[in-house]
GROMACS .gro file of C-alpha atoms in nm:
model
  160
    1UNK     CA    1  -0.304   2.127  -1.277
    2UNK     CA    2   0.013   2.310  -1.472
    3UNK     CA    3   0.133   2.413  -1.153
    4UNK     CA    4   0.148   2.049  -1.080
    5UNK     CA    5   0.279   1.933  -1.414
    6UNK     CA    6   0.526   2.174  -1.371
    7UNK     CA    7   0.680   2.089  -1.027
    8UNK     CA    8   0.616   1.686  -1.056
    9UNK     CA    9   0.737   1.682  -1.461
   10UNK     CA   10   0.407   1.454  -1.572
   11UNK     CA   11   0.045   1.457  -1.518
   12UNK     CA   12  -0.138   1.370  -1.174
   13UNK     CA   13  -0.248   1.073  -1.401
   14UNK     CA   14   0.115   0.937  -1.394
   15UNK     CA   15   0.211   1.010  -1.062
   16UNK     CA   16  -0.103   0.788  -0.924
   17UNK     CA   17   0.000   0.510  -1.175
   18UNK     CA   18   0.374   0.501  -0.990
   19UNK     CA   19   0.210   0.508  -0.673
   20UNK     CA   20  -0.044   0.196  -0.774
   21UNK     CA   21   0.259   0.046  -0.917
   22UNK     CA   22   0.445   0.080  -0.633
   23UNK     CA   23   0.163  -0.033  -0.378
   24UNK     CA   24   0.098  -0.369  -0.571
   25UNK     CA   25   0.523  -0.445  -0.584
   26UNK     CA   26   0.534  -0.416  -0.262
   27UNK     CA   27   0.214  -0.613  -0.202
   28UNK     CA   28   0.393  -0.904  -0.425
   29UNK     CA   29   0.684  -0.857  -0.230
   30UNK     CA   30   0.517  -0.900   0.121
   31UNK     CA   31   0.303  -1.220   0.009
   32UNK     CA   32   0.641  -1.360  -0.177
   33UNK     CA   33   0.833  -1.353   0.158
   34UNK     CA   34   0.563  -1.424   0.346
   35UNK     CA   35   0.576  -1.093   0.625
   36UNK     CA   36   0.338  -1.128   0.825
   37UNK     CA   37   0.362  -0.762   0.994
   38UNK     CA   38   0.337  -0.563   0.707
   39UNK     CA   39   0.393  -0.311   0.947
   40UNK     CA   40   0.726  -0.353   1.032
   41UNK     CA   41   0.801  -0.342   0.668
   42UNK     CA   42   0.599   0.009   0.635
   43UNK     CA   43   0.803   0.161   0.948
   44UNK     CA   44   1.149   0.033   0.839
   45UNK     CA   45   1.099   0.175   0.473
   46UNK     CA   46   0.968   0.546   0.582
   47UNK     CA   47   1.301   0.497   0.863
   48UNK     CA   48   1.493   0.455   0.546
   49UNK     CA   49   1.345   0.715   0.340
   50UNK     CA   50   1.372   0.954   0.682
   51UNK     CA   51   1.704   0.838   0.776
   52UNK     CA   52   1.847   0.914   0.393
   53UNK     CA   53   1.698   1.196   0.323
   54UNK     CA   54   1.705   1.427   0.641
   55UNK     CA   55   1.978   1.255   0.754
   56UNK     CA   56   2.231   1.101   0.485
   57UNK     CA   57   2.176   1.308   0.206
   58UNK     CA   58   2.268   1.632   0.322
   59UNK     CA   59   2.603   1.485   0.502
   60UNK     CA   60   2.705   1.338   0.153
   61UNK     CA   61   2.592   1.633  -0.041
   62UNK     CA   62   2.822   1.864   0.203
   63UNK     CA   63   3.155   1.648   0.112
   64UNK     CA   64   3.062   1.643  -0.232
   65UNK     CA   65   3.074   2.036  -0.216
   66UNK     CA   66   3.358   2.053   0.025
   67UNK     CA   67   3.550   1.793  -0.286
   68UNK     CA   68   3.439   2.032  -0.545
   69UNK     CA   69   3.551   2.313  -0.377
   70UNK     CA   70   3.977   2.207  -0.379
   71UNK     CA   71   3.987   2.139  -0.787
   72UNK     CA   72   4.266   2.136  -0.931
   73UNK     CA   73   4.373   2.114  -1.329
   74UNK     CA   74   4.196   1.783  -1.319
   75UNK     CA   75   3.907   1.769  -1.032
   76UNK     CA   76   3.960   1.509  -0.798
   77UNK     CA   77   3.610   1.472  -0.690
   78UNK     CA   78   3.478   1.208  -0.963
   79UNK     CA   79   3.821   1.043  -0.831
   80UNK     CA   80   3.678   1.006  -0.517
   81UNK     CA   81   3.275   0.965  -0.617
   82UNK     CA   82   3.335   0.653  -0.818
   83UNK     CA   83   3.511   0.412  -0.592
   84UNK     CA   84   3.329   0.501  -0.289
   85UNK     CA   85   3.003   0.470  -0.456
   86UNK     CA   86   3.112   0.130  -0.550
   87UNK     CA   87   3.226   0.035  -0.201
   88UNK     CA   88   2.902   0.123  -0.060
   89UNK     CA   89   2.703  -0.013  -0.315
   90UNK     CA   90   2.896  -0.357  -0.246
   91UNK     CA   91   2.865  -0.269   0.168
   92UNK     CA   92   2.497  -0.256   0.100
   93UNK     CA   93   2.429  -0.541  -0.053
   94UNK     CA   94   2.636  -0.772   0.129
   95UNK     CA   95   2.671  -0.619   0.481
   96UNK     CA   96   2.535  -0.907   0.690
   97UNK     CA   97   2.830  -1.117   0.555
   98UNK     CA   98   3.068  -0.849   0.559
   99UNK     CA   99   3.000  -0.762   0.938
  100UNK     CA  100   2.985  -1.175   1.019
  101UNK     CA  101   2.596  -1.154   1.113
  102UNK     CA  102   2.471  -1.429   0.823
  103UNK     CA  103   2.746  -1.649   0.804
  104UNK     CA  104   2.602  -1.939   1.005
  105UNK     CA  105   2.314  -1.892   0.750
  106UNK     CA  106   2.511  -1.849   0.454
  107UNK     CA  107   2.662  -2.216   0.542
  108UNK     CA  108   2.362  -2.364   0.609
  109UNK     CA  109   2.188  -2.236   0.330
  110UNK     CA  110   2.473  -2.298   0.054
  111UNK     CA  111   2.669  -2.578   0.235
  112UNK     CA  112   2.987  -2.410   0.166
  113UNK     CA  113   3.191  -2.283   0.396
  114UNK     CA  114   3.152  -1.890   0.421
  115UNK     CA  115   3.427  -1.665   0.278
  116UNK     CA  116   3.578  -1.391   0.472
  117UNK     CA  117   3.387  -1.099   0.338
  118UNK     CA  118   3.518  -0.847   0.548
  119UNK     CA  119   3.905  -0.889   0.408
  120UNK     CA  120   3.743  -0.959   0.045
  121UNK     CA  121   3.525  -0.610   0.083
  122UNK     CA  122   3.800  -0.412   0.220
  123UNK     CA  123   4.034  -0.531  -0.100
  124UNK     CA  124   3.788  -0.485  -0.378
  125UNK     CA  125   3.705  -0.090  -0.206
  126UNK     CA  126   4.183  -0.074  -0.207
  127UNK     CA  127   4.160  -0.181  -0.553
  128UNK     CA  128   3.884   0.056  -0.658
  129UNK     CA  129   4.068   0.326  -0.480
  130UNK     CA  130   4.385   0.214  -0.652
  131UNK     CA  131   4.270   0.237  -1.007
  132UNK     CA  132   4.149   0.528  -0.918
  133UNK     CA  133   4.416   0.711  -0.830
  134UNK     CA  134   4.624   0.550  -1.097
  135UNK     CA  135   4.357   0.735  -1.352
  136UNK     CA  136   4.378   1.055  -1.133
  137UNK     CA  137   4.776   1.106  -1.163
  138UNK     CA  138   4.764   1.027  -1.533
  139UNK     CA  139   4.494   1.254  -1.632
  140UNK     CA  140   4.644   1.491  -1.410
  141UNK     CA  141   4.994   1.430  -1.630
  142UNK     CA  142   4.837   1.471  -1.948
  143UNK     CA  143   4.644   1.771  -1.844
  144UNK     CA  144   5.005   1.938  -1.693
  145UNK     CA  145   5.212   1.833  -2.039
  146UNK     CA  146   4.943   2.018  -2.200
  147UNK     CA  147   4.970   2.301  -2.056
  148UNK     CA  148   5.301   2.353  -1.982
  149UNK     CA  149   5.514   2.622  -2.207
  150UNK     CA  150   5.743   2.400  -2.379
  151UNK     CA  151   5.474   2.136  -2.499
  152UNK     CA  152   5.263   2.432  -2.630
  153UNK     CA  153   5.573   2.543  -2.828
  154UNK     CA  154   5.673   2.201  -2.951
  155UNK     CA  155   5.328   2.133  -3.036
  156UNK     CA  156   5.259   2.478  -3.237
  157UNK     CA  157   5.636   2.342  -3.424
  158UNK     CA  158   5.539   2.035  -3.501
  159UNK     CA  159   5.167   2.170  -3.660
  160UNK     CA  160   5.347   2.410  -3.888
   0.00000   0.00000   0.00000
C-alpha cells in the first residue's frame, strides 16, 4: 500500500474514484452524442493515448532537449515552447476547418459562409512567432547591457 502511495502520489482509494469518474464522463459523453459503437470510441482513444505517448512524446521531448542544449545568455527554448504550443493547440481544435474537411458543414450548420482557416491559422501561429521573437531580442538586450563592462561600471558610479 505505501509502495503504491508512493509511486501513484494518493491512495488506491483515489485512483479508483478518477477511474469511476472517468468511466461515467465518458458514459455521458457517448449517450450525449449518441455513438452507437462505443467501440470505435474505446479504440480511437487508446490510438491516441498509444500514438502520444510511444510515439509523440518522446519526438517532442528530444527537441525540447536538443533547444535546451544551444542556450545562450537568455535561453531561447521558452521562445520557441510558447508559440508553438499555441499553434498546435489552435491546429487541434480547429483542424477540420483548417485542412477544408468541415467547411460544407460549417455552412450548413451556421449559414455563414466559412472563413479561410488555413490563411487565418497560419497568421495567428506568424504573429505568435513574431511577438515572440520581438520578446527574445529584447530580453536578450537587456540581459547583454547588463553584463557588459561599461554598464557594470556606470552602474557601480551611479550607486555610489
Amino acid at each position: 500500500m505505501s509502495r503504491f502511495r508512493r509511486r501513484y502520489g494518493a491512495s488506491p482509494l483515489h485512483a479508483l474514484a478518477h477511474l469511476a469518474a472517468f468511466a461515467l464522463a465518458g458514459f455521458a459523453l457517448l449517450q450525449l452524442v449518441d455513438v452507437r459503437a462505443a467501440g470505435n470510441v474505446l479504440v480511437w482513444f487508446v490510438g491516441a493515448v498509444v500514438l502520444h505517448d510511444f510515439v509523440l512524446l518522446p519526438f517532442y521531448s528530444a527537441l525540447d532537449r536538443a533547444a535546451q542544449a544551444v542556450g545562450g545568455r537568455v535561453p531561447a527554448v521558452n521562445h520557441l515552447r510558447v508559440p508553438a504550443g499555441l499553434s498546435a493547440l489552435l491546429l487541434l481544435v480547429f483542424f477540420p476547418l483548417i485542412l477544408g474537411r468541415s467547411t460544407d458543414k460549417l455552412e450548413h450548420v451556421s449559414a455563414a459562409p466559412a472563413a479561410d482557416y488555413l490563411a487565418r491559422w497560419l497568421l495567428i501561429s506568424g504573429a505568435l512567432f513574431a511577438g515572440s521573437a520581438v520578446l527574445y531580442v529584447a530580453r536578450s538586450r537587456r540581459a547583454a547591457a547588463k553584463r557588459a563592462p561599461g554598464a557594470a561600471a556606470a552602474t557601480d558610479r551611479a550607486s555610489s
